[in-house]
Amino acid sequence: MTDTPATPLSAALPDAAARALYLAVLREGGRVRSAEVGAEDGPALRRLVELGLLVPQLQDAAYSAVDPRAATERIGTEIRRQSARLLVEAEQLPELMGELTRAYDATPKRRSGTAGVRYLTAKEDIRHELELLAQEFPDETMTAQPGGPRPAELLPDSLDRARRVHERGGTVRSLYEASARLDPPTVRFAAEVALLGCTTRILDVPFTRFLVFDRTVAVIPAAPDHTSAAVVDDPAMVSFVVDTFEQLWQRAEGVNWAALAAGSADSPSHQQIARLLAQGLTQRAIATRLGLGERTVAGHIARLREQYDAETLFQLGWQMRGERL
């Protein structure tokens, strides 16, 4: 998660630790000796001195609390000064960025193919194009992502893009294969983007990978290995892709990603692993069958062993088979 830049006001105010220390000094009569301040309170003490809320008395090796009104007036004056400067800079920004804007507009864009369709033949070009489309068409994104769980290394960038869409007031709907809900990183990702208003459903029938931006531009694979893509902006073709997505969306199943991410014992992966264990499958065989990592399966098995008070995997499987019978 990216940190929110500090505003002039928030940067000028004492944080929670500094506030707590200031109130503690007031309870001690408004004065505290240096020796009475613990090492853990050092940052808060320095912050209060910076803000002028505590004044050091070097001769007595102590600090005295002062009236916050003086600091309030000084901070207010500084914020007003900074605000005036920022307003001036904001007015100058278009001119300062003008050279870059003109250069961007003058740069030839990589466009090929017939009217309504252009092709990208390198993965880096595809990623670049997707980033540009996400900025140009920020209101609604439809994504169909078959092929099992998303690669874990791609999820942070996807989450960052989802946040930017959310900040612009846009929406994202995504379709995943059913196996995605058995993959912990994908489940956590889907739970996080759900908090941003993005919706992810699973579909248990085969479907094709594609993306649609603002019902205006579609990106579809142009090769089986996804090393090339077609960018389509022909209205009739895009309309067909949008209709396809909406039909798949109606058939897809909603998922409580937050419950799965919380590790509920009722999650589908837990139930399926328990069922396969009771059938006598090994940990490796279960991982292969469900498309999960062995470490993920091992974690579920550990919880099951605790639940059944089983010392060995054989004993666990035996007890679970007996329970089913």
PDB file of C-alpha atoms in Angstrom:
ATOM      1  CA  MET A   1       0.000   0.000   0.000  1.00  0.00           C
ATOM      2  CA  THR A   2       1.350   3.414  -0.941  1.00  0.00           C
ATOM      3  CA  ASP A   3       1.650   6.052   1.789  1.00  0.00           C
ATOM      4  CA  THR A   4      -0.555   9.127   1.504  1.00  0.00           C
ATOM      5  CA  PRO A   5       1.592  12.266   1.136  1.00  0.00           C
ATOM      6  CA  ALA A   6       1.527  14.440   4.249  1.00  0.00           C
ATOM      7  CA  THR A   7      -0.417  17.677   3.935  1.00  0.00           C
ATOM      8  CA  PRO A   8       1.059  20.902   5.376  1.00  0.00           C
ATOM      9  CA  LEU A   9      -1.437  20.629   8.245  1.00  0.00           C
ATOM     10  CA  SER A  10      -0.750  16.979   9.110  1.00  0.00           C
ATOM     11  CA  ALA A  11       3.005  17.562   8.892  1.00  0.00           C
ATOM     12  CA  ALA A  12       2.706  20.450  11.359  1.00  0.00           C
ATOM     13  CA  LEU A  13       0.653  18.629  13.994  1.00  0.00           C
ATOM     14  CA  PRO A  14       1.949  16.348  16.740  1.00  0.00           C
ATOM     15  CA  ASP A  15       1.389  12.664  16.117  1.00  0.00           C
ATOM     16  CA  ALA A  16      -0.375  10.368  18.594  1.00  0.00           C
ATOM     17  CA  ALA A  17       2.797   9.608  20.573  1.00  0.00           C
ATOM     18  CA  ALA A  18       3.705  13.302  20.853  1.00  0.00           C
ATOM     19  CA  ARG A  19       0.180  14.194  21.976  1.00  0.00           C
ATOM     20  CA  ALA A  20       0.257  11.496  24.633  1.00  0.00           C
ATOM     21  CA  LEU A  21       3.611  12.721  25.947  1.00  0.00           C
ATOM     22  CA  TYR A  22       2.441  16.367  26.049  1.00  0.00           C
ATOM     23  CA  LEU A  23      -0.649  15.384  28.058  1.00  0.00           C
ATOM     24  CA  ALA A  24       1.516  13.324  30.405  1.00  0.00           C
ATOM     25  CA  VAL A  25       3.783  16.341  31.014  1.00  0.00           C
ATOM     26  CA  LEU A  26       0.735  18.471  31.804  1.00  0.00           C
ATOM     27  CA  ARG A  27      -0.410  15.886  34.348  1.00  0.00           C
ATOM     28  CA  GLU A  28       2.986  16.239  36.020  1.00  0.00           C
ATOM     29  CA  GLY A  29       2.487  19.968  36.435  1.00  0.00           C
ATOM     30  CA  GLY A  30       3.711  21.058  33.013  1.00  0.00           C
ATOM     31  CA  ARG A  31       7.353  20.232  33.634  1.00  0.00           C
ATOM     32  CA  VAL A  32       9.405  17.095  33.218  1.00  0.00           C
ATOM     33  CA  ARG A  33      13.085  16.317  33.825  1.00  0.00           C
ATOM     34  CA  SER A  34      15.156  14.846  31.021  1.00  0.00           C
ATOM     35  CA  ALA A  35      16.015  11.846  33.177  1.00  0.00           C
ATOM     36  CA  GLU A  36      12.307  11.047  33.529  1.00  0.00           C
ATOM     37  CA  VAL A  37      11.790  10.695  29.787  1.00  0.00           C
ATOM     38  CA  GLY A  38      12.324   7.122  28.620  1.00  0.00           C
ATOM     39  CA  ALA A  39      14.236   6.217  25.465  1.00  0.00           C
ATOM     40  CA  GLU A  40      11.008   5.065  23.820  1.00  0.00           C
ATOM     41  CA  ASP A  41       9.635   8.595  24.183  1.00  0.00           C
ATOM     42  CA  GLY A  42      12.661  10.183  22.503  1.00  0.00           C
ATOM     43  CA  PRO A  43      11.044  10.713  19.067  1.00  0.00           C
ATOM     44  CA  ALA A  44       7.890  12.168  20.634  1.00  0.00           C
ATOM     45  CA  LEU A  45       9.981  14.489  22.811  1.00  0.00           C
ATOM     46  CA  ARG A  46      11.961  15.765  19.834  1.00  0.00           C
ATOM     47  CA  ARG A  47       8.742  16.317  17.884  1.00  0.00           C
ATOM     48  CA  LEU A  48       7.238  18.418  20.693  1.00  0.00           C
ATOM     49  CA  VAL A  49      10.412  20.510  20.890  1.00  0.00           C
ATOM     50  CA  GLU A  50      10.344  21.026  17.100  1.00  0.00           C
ATOM     51  CA  LEU A  51       6.740  22.212  17.308  1.00  0.00           C
ATOM     52  CA  GLY A  52       7.498  24.527  20.227  1.00  0.00           C
ATOM     53  CA  LEU A  53       5.092  22.757  22.579  1.00  0.00           C
ATOM     54  CA  LEU A  54       7.930  21.821  24.937  1.00  0.00           C
ATOM     55  CA  VAL A  55      10.731  24.253  25.697  1.00  0.00           C
ATOM     56  CA  PRO A  56      14.045  22.846  26.993  1.00  0.00           C
ATOM     57  CA  GLN A  57      15.430  24.335  30.197  1.00  0.00           C
ATOM     58  CA  LEU A  58      19.100  23.547  29.740  1.00  0.00           C
ATOM     59  CA  GLN A  59      20.158  24.797  33.128  1.00  0.00           C
ATOM     60  CA  ASP A  60      17.723  22.481  34.903  1.00  0.00           C
ATOM     61  CA  ALA A  61      17.953  19.623  32.366  1.00  0.00           C
ATOM     62  CA  ALA A  62      14.179  19.743  32.059  1.00  0.00           C
ATOM     63  CA  TYR A  63      11.385  20.588  29.641  1.00  0.00           C
ATOM     64  CA  SER A  64       8.457  22.939  30.199  1.00  0.00           C
ATOM     65  CA  ALA A  65       5.098  22.715  28.443  1.00  0.00           C
ATOM     66  CA  VAL A  66       3.960  25.984  26.846  1.00  0.00           C
ATOM     67  CA  ASP A  67       0.539  27.262  25.785  1.00  0.00           C
ATOM     68  CA  PRO A  68      -0.445  25.522  22.505  1.00  0.00           C
ATOM     69  CA  ARG A  69      -2.064  28.748  21.290  1.00  0.00           C
ATOM     70  CA  ALA A  70       1.328  30.229  20.460  1.00  0.00           C
ATOM     71  CA  ALA A  71       2.244  27.152  18.450  1.00  0.00           C
ATOM     72  CA  THR A  72      -1.182  27.200  16.806  1.00  0.00           C
ATOM     73  CA  GLU A  73      -0.699  30.756  15.604  1.00  0.00           C
ATOM     74  CA  ARG A  74       2.798  30.023  14.328  1.00  0.00           C
ATOM     75  CA  ILE A  75       1.681  26.818  12.570  1.00  0.00           C
ATOM     76  CA  GLY A  76      -1.315  28.589  11.043  1.00  0.00           C
ATOM     77  CA  THR A  77       0.894  31.345   9.686  1.00  0.00           C
ATOM     78  CA  GLU A  78       3.272  28.794   8.172  1.00  0.00           C
ATOM     79  CA  ILE A  79       0.434  26.837   6.566  1.00  0.00           C
ATOM     80  CA  ARG A  80      -1.014  29.994   5.047  1.00  0.00           C
ATOM     81  CA  ARG A  81       2.414  30.876   3.678  1.00  0.00           C
ATOM     82  CA  GLN A  82       2.875  27.389   2.225  1.00  0.00           C
ATOM     83  CA  SER A  83      -0.629  27.397   0.786  1.00  0.00           C
ATOM     84  CA  ALA A  84      -0.018  30.673  -1.014  1.00  0.00           C
ATOM     85  CA  ARG A  85       3.214  29.282  -2.444  1.00  0.00           C
ATOM     86  CA  LEU A  86       1.488  26.066  -3.536  1.00  0.00           C
ATOM     87  CA  LEU A  87      -1.262  28.027  -5.282  1.00  0.00           C
ATOM     88  CA  VAL A  88       1.353  29.974  -7.234  1.00  0.00           C
ATOM     89  CA  GLU A  89       3.133  26.750  -8.180  1.00  0.00           C
ATOM     90  CA  ALA A  90      -0.167  25.150  -9.238  1.00  0.00           C
ATOM     91  CA  GLU A  91      -0.770  28.072 -11.626  1.00  0.00           C
ATOM     92  CA  GLN A  92       2.715  27.594 -13.079  1.00  0.00           C
ATOM     93  CA  LEU A  93       2.401  23.816 -13.452  1.00  0.00           C
ATOM     94  CA  PRO A  94       0.850  23.697 -16.973  1.00  0.00           C
ATOM     95  CA  GLU A  95       3.638  25.915 -18.291  1.00  0.00           C
ATOM     96  CA  LEU A  96       6.347  23.933 -16.510  1.00  0.00           C
ATOM     97  CA  MET A  97       4.969  20.637 -17.860  1.00  0.00           C
ATOM     98  CA  GLY A  98       4.237  22.079 -21.283  1.00  0.00           C
ATOM     99  CA  GLU A  99       7.441  20.866 -22.900  1.00  0.00           C
ATOM    100  CA  LEU A 100       6.829  17.305 -21.728  1.00  0.00           C
ATOM    101  CA  THR A 101       3.193  17.409 -22.837  1.00  0.00           C
ATOM    102  CA  ARG A 102       4.077  18.675 -26.292  1.00  0.00           C
ATOM    103  CA  ALA A 103       6.786  16.040 -26.652  1.00  0.00           C
ATOM    104  CA  TYR A 104       4.359  13.281 -25.648  1.00  0.00           C
ATOM    105  CA  ASP A 105       1.757  14.458 -28.161  1.00  0.00           C
ATOM    106  CA  ALA A 106       4.381  14.646 -30.913  1.00  0.00           C
ATOM    107  CA  THR A 107       5.766  11.160 -30.295  1.00  0.00           C
ATOM    108  CA  PRO A 108       4.641   8.692 -32.993  1.00  0.00           C
ATOM    109  CA  LYS A 109       2.495   5.990 -31.430  1.00  0.00           C
ATOM    110  CA  ARG A 110       3.097   2.389 -32.451  1.00  0.00           C
ATOM    111  CA  ARG A 111       0.077   1.655 -34.547  1.00  0.00           C
ATOM    112  CA  SER A 112      -0.232  -0.994 -37.222  1.00  0.00           C
ATOM    113  CA  GLY A 113      -2.828  -3.101 -38.939  1.00  0.00           C
ATOM    114  CA  THR A 114      -6.169  -2.242 -40.447  1.00  0.00           C
ATOM    115  CA  ALA A 115      -8.670   0.346 -39.297  1.00  0.00           C
ATOM    116  CA  GLY A 116     -10.243  -0.683 -36.018  1.00  0.00           C
ATOM    117  CA  VAL A 117      -7.541  -3.228 -35.126  1.00  0.00           C
ATOM    118  CA  ARG A 118      -3.852  -2.870 -34.350  1.00  0.00           C
ATOM    119  CA  TYR A 119      -1.400  -5.505 -33.190  1.00  0.00           C
ATOM    120  CA  LEU A 120       1.246  -5.568 -30.481  1.00  0.00           C
ATOM    121  CA  THR A 121       3.919  -8.237 -30.813  1.00  0.00           C
ATOM    122  CA  ALA A 122       5.950  -7.954 -27.605  1.00  0.00           C
ATOM    123  CA  LYS A 123       4.904  -8.457 -23.998  1.00  0.00           C
ATOM    124  CA  GLU A 124       6.489  -5.180 -22.892  1.00  0.00           C
ATOM    125  CA  ASP A 125       4.493  -3.342 -25.578  1.00  0.00           C
ATOM    126  CA  ILE A 126       1.314  -5.043 -24.388  1.00  0.00           C
ATOM    127  CA  ARG A 127       1.919  -4.021 -20.766  1.00  0.00           C
ATOM    128  CA  HIS A 128       2.701  -0.465 -21.871  1.00  0.00           C
ATOM    129  CA  GLU A 129      -0.481  -0.301 -23.950  1.00  0.00           C
ATOM    130  CA  LEU A 130      -2.606  -1.602 -21.086  1.00  0.00           C
ATOM    131  CA  GLU A 131      -1.227   1.097 -18.800  1.00  0.00           C
ATOM    132  CA  LEU A 132      -2.042   3.789 -21.356  1.00  0.00           C
ATOM    133  CA  LEU A 133      -5.553   2.461 -21.913  1.00  0.00           C
ATOM    134  CA  ALA A 134      -6.199   2.318 -18.169  1.00  0.00           C
ATOM    135  CA  GLN A 135      -5.333   6.018 -17.950  1.00  0.00           C
ATOM    136  CA  GLU A 136      -7.257   7.035 -21.068  1.00  0.00           C
ATOM    137  CA  PHE A 137     -10.377   5.007 -20.241  1.00  0.00           C
ATOM    138  CA  PRO A 138     -10.586   4.995 -16.420  1.00  0.00           C
ATOM    139  CA  ASP A 139     -14.315   4.568 -15.796  1.00  0.00           C
ATOM    140  CA  GLU A 140     -15.032   0.869 -16.338  1.00  0.00           C
ATOM    141  CA  THR A 141     -12.779  -2.129 -16.855  1.00  0.00           C
ATOM    142  CA  MET A 142     -13.883  -5.691 -17.658  1.00  0.00           C
ATOM    143  CA  THR A 143     -11.264  -8.412 -17.394  1.00  0.00           C
ATOM    144  CA  ALA A 144     -11.493 -12.113 -18.202  1.00  0.00           C
ATOM    145  CA  GLN A 145      -8.490 -13.890 -16.702  1.00  0.00           C
ATOM    146  CA  PRO A 146      -8.501 -17.659 -17.364  1.00  0.00           C
ATOM    147  CA  GLY A 147      -5.534 -19.918 -16.724  1.00  0.00           C
ATOM    148  CA  GLY A 148      -5.785 -20.522 -13.000  1.00  0.00           C
ATOM    149  CA  PRO A 149      -4.465 -18.316 -10.167  1.00  0.00           C
ATOM    150  CA  ARG A 150      -2.723 -15.085 -11.075  1.00  0.00           C
ATOM    151  CA  PRO A 151       1.106 -15.164 -10.765  1.00  0.00           C
ATOM    152  CA  ALA A 152       1.957 -13.829  -7.328  1.00  0.00           C
ATOM    153  CA  GLU A 153       4.595 -11.435  -8.683  1.00  0.00           C
ATOM    154  CA  LEU A 154       1.938  -9.655 -10.779  1.00  0.00           C
ATOM    155  CA  LEU A 155      -0.511  -9.068  -7.946  1.00  0.00           C
ATOM    156  CA  PRO A 156       1.119  -5.990  -6.339  1.00  0.00           C
ATOM    157  CA  ASP A 157       1.046  -4.089  -9.645  1.00  0.00           C
ATOM    158  CA  SER A 158      -2.549  -5.185 -10.238  1.00  0.00           C
ATOM    159  CA  LEU A 159      -3.531  -3.993  -6.778  1.00  0.00           C
ATOM    160  CA  ASP A 160      -1.866  -0.642  -7.407  1.00  0.00           C
ATOM    161  CA  ARG A 161      -3.795  -0.244 -10.681  1.00  0.00           C
ATOM    162  CA  ALA A 162      -7.034  -1.128  -8.897  1.00  0.00           C
ATOM    163  CA  ARG A 163      -6.366   1.578  -6.312  1.00  0.00           C
ATOM    164  CA  ARG A 164      -5.801   4.148  -9.032  1.00  0.00           C
ATOM    165  CA  VAL A 165      -9.037   3.146 -10.748  1.00  0.00           C
ATOM    166  CA  HIS A 166     -10.843   3.457  -7.414  1.00  0.00           C
ATOM    167  CA  GLU A 167      -9.348   6.909  -6.780  1.00  0.00           C
ATOM    168  CA  ARG A 168     -10.684   8.071 -10.143  1.00  0.00           C
ATOM    169  CA  GLY A 169     -14.136   6.726  -9.332  1.00  0.00           C
ATOM    170  CA  GLY A 170     -13.920   3.811 -11.777  1.00  0.00           C
ATOM    171  CA  THR A 171     -15.034   0.187 -11.452  1.00  0.00           C
ATOM    172  CA  VAL A 172     -13.392  -3.141 -12.262  1.00  0.00           C
ATOM    173  CA  ARG A 173     -15.116  -6.485 -12.816  1.00  0.00           C
ATOM    174  CA  SER A 174     -12.982  -9.596 -13.187  1.00  0.00           C
ATOM    175  CA  LEU A 175     -13.621 -13.218 -14.099  1.00  0.00           C
ATOM    176  CA  TYR A 176     -11.305 -15.966 -12.800  1.00  0.00           C
ATOM    177  CA  GLU A 177     -11.289 -19.720 -13.116  1.00  0.00           C
ATOM    178  CA  ALA A 178     -12.692 -21.677 -10.193  1.00  0.00           C
ATOM    179  CA  SER A 179      -9.214 -22.788  -9.103  1.00  0.00           C
ATOM    180  CA  ALA A 180      -8.361 -19.173  -8.262  1.00  0.00           C
ATOM    181  CA  ARG A 181     -10.265 -19.395  -4.981  1.00  0.00           C
ATOM    182  CA  LEU A 182      -7.934 -22.185  -3.869  1.00  0.00           C
ATOM    183  CA  ASP A 183      -4.824 -20.024  -4.236  1.00  0.00           C
ATOM    184  CA  PRO A 184      -4.104 -17.946  -1.089  1.00  0.00           C
ATOM    185  CA  PRO A 185      -2.288 -15.027  -2.824  1.00  0.00           C
ATOM    186  CA  THR A 186      -5.091 -14.668  -5.368  1.00  0.00           C
ATOM    187  CA  VAL A 187      -7.716 -14.893  -2.617  1.00  0.00           C
ATOM    188  CA  ARG A 188      -5.992 -12.153  -0.604  1.00  0.00           C
ATOM    189  CA  PHE A 189      -5.720 -10.004  -3.725  1.00  0.00           C
ATOM    190  CA  ALA A 190      -9.421 -10.443  -4.564  1.00  0.00           C
ATOM    191  CA  ALA A 191     -10.348  -9.615  -0.955  1.00  0.00           C
ATOM    192  CA  GLU A 192      -8.275  -6.419  -1.026  1.00  0.00           C
ATOM    193  CA  VAL A 193      -9.647  -5.159  -4.337  1.00  0.00           C
ATOM    194  CA  ALA A 194     -13.158  -5.942  -3.087  1.00  0.00           C
ATOM    195  CA  LEU A 195     -12.603  -3.287  -0.424  1.00  0.00           C
ATOM    196  CA  LEU A 196     -11.993  -0.847  -3.294  1.00  0.00           C
ATOM    197  CA  GLY A 197     -15.317  -1.712  -4.909  1.00  0.00           C
ATOM    198  CA  CYS A 198     -13.882  -4.129  -7.486  1.00  0.00           C
ATOM    199  CA  THR A 199     -15.863  -7.329  -8.052  1.00  0.00           C
ATOM    200  CA  THR A 200     -14.339 -10.720  -8.840  1.00  0.00           C
ATOM    201  CA  ARG A 201     -16.372 -13.776  -9.814  1.00  0.00           C
ATOM    202  CA  ILE A 202     -15.350 -17.307 -10.753  1.00  0.00           C
ATOM    203  CA  LEU A 203     -16.448 -19.238 -13.787  1.00  0.00           C
ATOM    204  CA  ASP A 204     -16.281 -23.030 -14.070  1.00  0.00           C
ATOM    205  CA  VAL A 205     -16.562 -23.180 -17.886  1.00  0.00           C
ATOM    206  CA  PRO A 206     -13.766 -22.440 -20.397  1.00  0.00           C
ATOM    207  CA  PHE A 207     -13.437 -18.836 -21.511  1.00  0.00           C
ATOM    208  CA  THR A 208     -10.966 -16.640 -23.389  1.00  0.00           C
ATOM    209  CA  ARG A 209      -8.665 -13.976 -21.987  1.00  0.00           C
ATOM    210  CA  PHE A 210      -9.588 -10.389 -22.862  1.00  0.00           C
ATOM    211  CA  LEU A 211      -9.954  -6.909 -21.413  1.00  0.00           C
ATOM    212  CA  VAL A 212     -12.393  -4.101 -22.206  1.00  0.00           C
ATOM    213  CA  PHE A 213     -11.905  -0.457 -21.263  1.00  0.00           C
ATOM    214  CA  ASP A 214     -14.967   1.814 -20.952  1.00  0.00           C
ATOM    215  CA  ARG A 215     -16.836  -0.375 -23.468  1.00  0.00           C
ATOM    216  CA  THR A 216     -14.743   1.404 -26.102  1.00  0.00           C
ATOM    217  CA  VAL A 217     -11.501  -0.548 -26.569  1.00  0.00           C
ATOM    218  CA  ALA A 218     -10.890  -4.275 -26.208  1.00  0.00           C
ATOM    219  CA  VAL A 219      -7.575  -6.124 -25.927  1.00  0.00           C
ATOM    220  CA  ILE A 220      -7.593  -9.789 -26.922  1.00  0.00           C
ATOM    221  CA  PRO A 221      -4.757 -12.312 -27.416  1.00  0.00           C
ATOM    222  CA  ALA A 222      -3.434 -12.685 -30.942  1.00  0.00           C
ATOM    223  CA  ALA A 223      -1.344 -15.770 -30.160  1.00  0.00           C
ATOM    224  CA  PRO A 224      -1.936 -18.863 -28.001  1.00  0.00           C
ATOM    225  CA  ASP A 225       1.031 -18.023 -25.754  1.00  0.00           C
ATOM    226  CA  HIS A 226      -0.192 -14.416 -25.270  1.00  0.00           C
ATOM    227  CA  THR A 227       3.022 -12.953 -26.726  1.00  0.00           C
ATOM    228  CA  SER A 228       0.980 -10.754 -29.064  1.00  0.00           C
ATOM    229  CA  ALA A 229      -2.343  -8.977 -28.720  1.00  0.00           C
ATOM    230  CA  ALA A 230      -4.916  -7.191 -30.822  1.00  0.00           C
ATOM    231  CA  VAL A 231      -6.183  -3.803 -29.700  1.00  0.00           C
ATOM    232  CA  VAL A 232      -9.692  -3.394 -31.065  1.00  0.00           C
ATOM    233  CA  ASP A 233     -11.629  -0.138 -31.191  1.00  0.00           C
ATOM    234  CA  ASP A 234     -14.101  -0.987 -33.931  1.00  0.00           C
ATOM    235  CA  PRO A 235     -17.502  -0.303 -32.279  1.00  0.00           C
ATOM    236  CA  ALA A 236     -19.215  -3.430 -33.623  1.00  0.00           C
ATOM    237  CA  MET A 237     -16.375  -5.723 -32.565  1.00  0.00           C
ATOM    238  CA  VAL A 238     -16.075  -4.114 -29.126  1.00  0.00           C
ATOM    239  CA  SER A 239     -19.838  -4.426 -28.643  1.00  0.00           C
ATOM    240  CA  PHE A 240     -19.580  -8.158 -29.368  1.00  0.00           C
ATOM    241  CA  VAL A 241     -16.801  -8.554 -26.784  1.00  0.00           C
ATOM    242  CA  VAL A 242     -18.798  -6.581 -24.201  1.00  0.00           C
ATOM    243  CA  ASP A 243     -21.870  -8.757 -24.789  1.00  0.00           C
ATOM    244  CA  THR A 244     -19.701 -11.859 -24.395  1.00  0.00           C
ATOM    245  CA  PHE A 245     -18.394 -10.600 -21.068  1.00  0.00           C
ATOM    246  CA  GLU A 246     -21.868  -9.773 -19.773  1.00  0.00           C
ATOM    247  CA  GLN A 247     -23.136 -13.255 -20.658  1.00  0.00           C
ATOM    248  CA  LEU A 248     -20.171 -14.867 -18.886  1.00  0.00           C
ATOM    249  CA  TRP A 249     -20.660 -12.544 -15.919  1.00  0.00           C
ATOM    250  CA  GLN A 250     -24.259 -13.692 -15.480  1.00  0.00           C
ATOM    251  CA  ARG A 251     -23.123 -17.326 -15.437  1.00  0.00           C
ATOM    252  CA  ALA A 252     -20.264 -16.691 -13.017  1.00  0.00           C
ATOM    253  CA  GLU A 253     -20.430 -17.291  -9.267  1.00  0.00           C
ATOM    254  CA  GLY A 254     -19.858 -14.659  -6.625  1.00  0.00           C
ATOM    255  CA  VAL A 255     -17.343 -15.449  -3.881  1.00  0.00           C
ATOM    256  CA  ASN A 256     -16.950 -14.176  -0.323  1.00  0.00           C
ATOM    257  CA  TRP A 257     -13.250 -13.440  -0.775  1.00  0.00           C
ATOM    258  CA  ALA A 258     -12.933 -11.842   2.653  1.00  0.00           C
ATOM    259  CA  ALA A 259     -14.066 -15.076   4.341  1.00  0.00           C
ATOM    260  CA  LEU A 260     -11.618 -17.115   2.287  1.00  0.00           C
ATOM    261  CA  ALA A 261      -8.783 -14.713   3.040  1.00  0.00           C
ATOM    262  CA  ALA A 262      -9.600 -14.969   6.752  1.00  0.00           C
ATOM    263  CA  GLY A 263      -8.885 -18.699   6.537  1.00  0.00           C
ATOM    264  CA  SER A 264     -12.374 -19.906   7.327  1.00  0.00           C
ATOM    265  CA  ALA A 265     -12.473 -23.656   7.918  1.00  0.00           C
ATOM    266  CA  ASP A 266     -15.493 -23.700   5.642  1.00  0.00           C
ATOM    267  CA  SER A 267     -13.486 -22.495   2.649  1.00  0.00           C
ATOM    268  CA  PRO A 268     -13.743 -24.680  -0.476  1.00  0.00           C
ATOM    269  CA  SER A 269     -10.031 -25.551  -0.446  1.00  0.00           C
ATOM    270  CA  HIS A 270     -10.236 -26.823   3.137  1.00  0.00           C
ATOM    271  CA  GLN A 271     -13.280 -28.950   2.362  1.00  0.00           C
ATOM    272  CA  GLN A 272     -11.778 -30.374  -0.812  1.00  0.00           C
ATOM    273  CA  ILE A 273      -8.472 -31.218   0.837  1.00  0.00           C
ATOM    274  CA  ALA A 274     -10.327 -32.959   3.666  1.00  0.00           C
ATOM    275  CA  ARG A 275     -12.387 -34.947   1.178  1.00  0.00           C
ATOM    276  CA  LEU A 276      -9.334 -36.035  -0.851  1.00  0.00           C
ATOM    277  CA  LEU A 277      -7.443 -36.978   2.305  1.00  0.00           C
ATOM    278  CA  ALA A 278     -10.344 -39.170   3.339  1.00  0.00           C
ATOM    279  CA  GLN A 279     -10.095 -40.837  -0.074  1.00  0.00           C
ATOM    280  CA  GLY A 280      -6.471 -41.747   0.655  1.00  0.00           C
ATOM    281  CA  LEU A 281      -4.615 -39.270  -1.569  1.00  0.00           C
ATOM    282  CA  THR A 282      -1.168 -38.080  -0.533  1.00  0.00           C
ATOM    283  CA  GLN A 283      -0.235 -34.464   0.109  1.00  0.00           C
ATOM    284  CA  ARG A 284       1.540 -34.230  -3.255  1.00  0.00           C
ATOM    285  CA  ALA A 285      -1.341 -35.847  -5.103  1.00  0.00           C
ATOM    286  CA  ILE A 286      -3.805 -33.413  -3.520  1.00  0.00           C
ATOM    287  CA  ALA A 287      -1.625 -30.433  -4.485  1.00  0.00           C
ATOM    288  CA  THR A 288      -1.489 -31.670  -8.066  1.00  0.00           C
ATOM    289  CA  ARG A 289      -5.214 -32.408  -8.215  1.00  0.00           C
ATOM    290  CA  LEU A 290      -6.240 -28.964  -6.905  1.00  0.00           C
ATOM    291  CA  GLY A 291      -3.474 -26.945  -8.553  1.00  0.00           C
ATOM    292  CA  LEU A 292      -2.143 -25.757  -5.183  1.00  0.00           C
ATOM    293  CA  GLY A 293       1.349 -25.535  -3.765  1.00  0.00           C
ATOM    294  CA  GLU A 294       2.408 -28.327  -1.427  1.00  0.00           C
ATOM    295  CA  ARG A 295       3.042 -25.796   1.337  1.00  0.00           C
ATOM    296  CA  THR A 296      -0.547 -24.567   1.040  1.00  0.00           C
ATOM    297  CA  VAL A 297      -1.862 -28.115   1.256  1.00  0.00           C
ATOM    298  CA  ALA A 298       0.467 -28.826   4.178  1.00  0.00           C
ATOM    299  CA  GLY A 299      -0.999 -25.866   6.069  1.00  0.00           C
ATOM    300  CA  HIS A 300      -4.554 -27.172   5.627  1.00  0.00           C
ATOM    301  CA  ILE A 301      -3.457 -30.666   6.663  1.00  0.00           C
ATOM    302  CA  ALA A 302      -1.840 -29.275   9.809  1.00  0.00           C
ATOM    303  CA  ARG A 303      -5.150 -27.669  10.775  1.00  0.00           C
ATOM    304  CA  LEU A 304      -6.984 -30.913  10.074  1.00  0.00           C
ATOM    305  CA  ARG A 305      -4.534 -32.924  12.209  1.00  0.00           C
ATOM    306  CA  GLU A 306      -5.122 -30.512  15.059  1.00  0.00           C
ATOM    307  CA  GLN A 307      -8.875 -30.766  14.569  1.00  0.00           C
ATOM    308  CA  TYR A 308      -8.814 -34.586  14.609  1.00  0.00           C
ATOM    309  CA  ASP A 309      -5.960 -34.854  17.149  1.00  0.00           C
ATOM    310  CA  ALA A 310      -4.053 -37.058  14.696  1.00  0.00           C
ATOM    311  CA  GLU A 311      -0.311 -37.575  15.114  1.00  0.00           C
ATOM    312  CA  THR A 312       0.354 -38.898  11.613  1.00  0.00           C
ATOM    313  CA  LEU A 313      -1.062 -38.361   8.142  1.00  0.00           C
ATOM    314  CA  PHE A 314      -2.092 -42.028   8.024  1.00  0.00           C
ATOM    315  CA  GLN A 315      -3.964 -41.691  11.315  1.00  0.00           C
ATOM    316  CA  LEU A 316      -5.671 -38.515  10.050  1.00  0.00           C
ATOM    317  CA  GLY A 317      -6.847 -40.190   6.858  1.00  0.00           C
ATOM    318  CA  TRP A 318      -8.070 -43.228   8.794  1.00  0.00           C
ATOM    319  CA  GLN A 319     -10.045 -41.113  11.270  1.00  0.00           C
ATOM    320  CA  MET A 320     -11.584 -39.015   8.502  1.00  0.00           C
ATOM    321  CA  ARG A 321     -12.603 -42.098   6.515  1.00  0.00           C
ATOM    322  CA  GLY A 322     -14.192 -43.527   9.656  1.00  0.00           C
ATOM    323  CA  GLU A 323     -16.087 -40.310  10.225  1.00  0.00           C
ATOM    324  CA  ARG A 324     -17.428 -40.342   6.664  1.00  0.00           C
ATOM    325  CA  LEU A 325     -18.560 -43.962   7.054  1.00  0.00           C
TER     326      LEU A 325
END
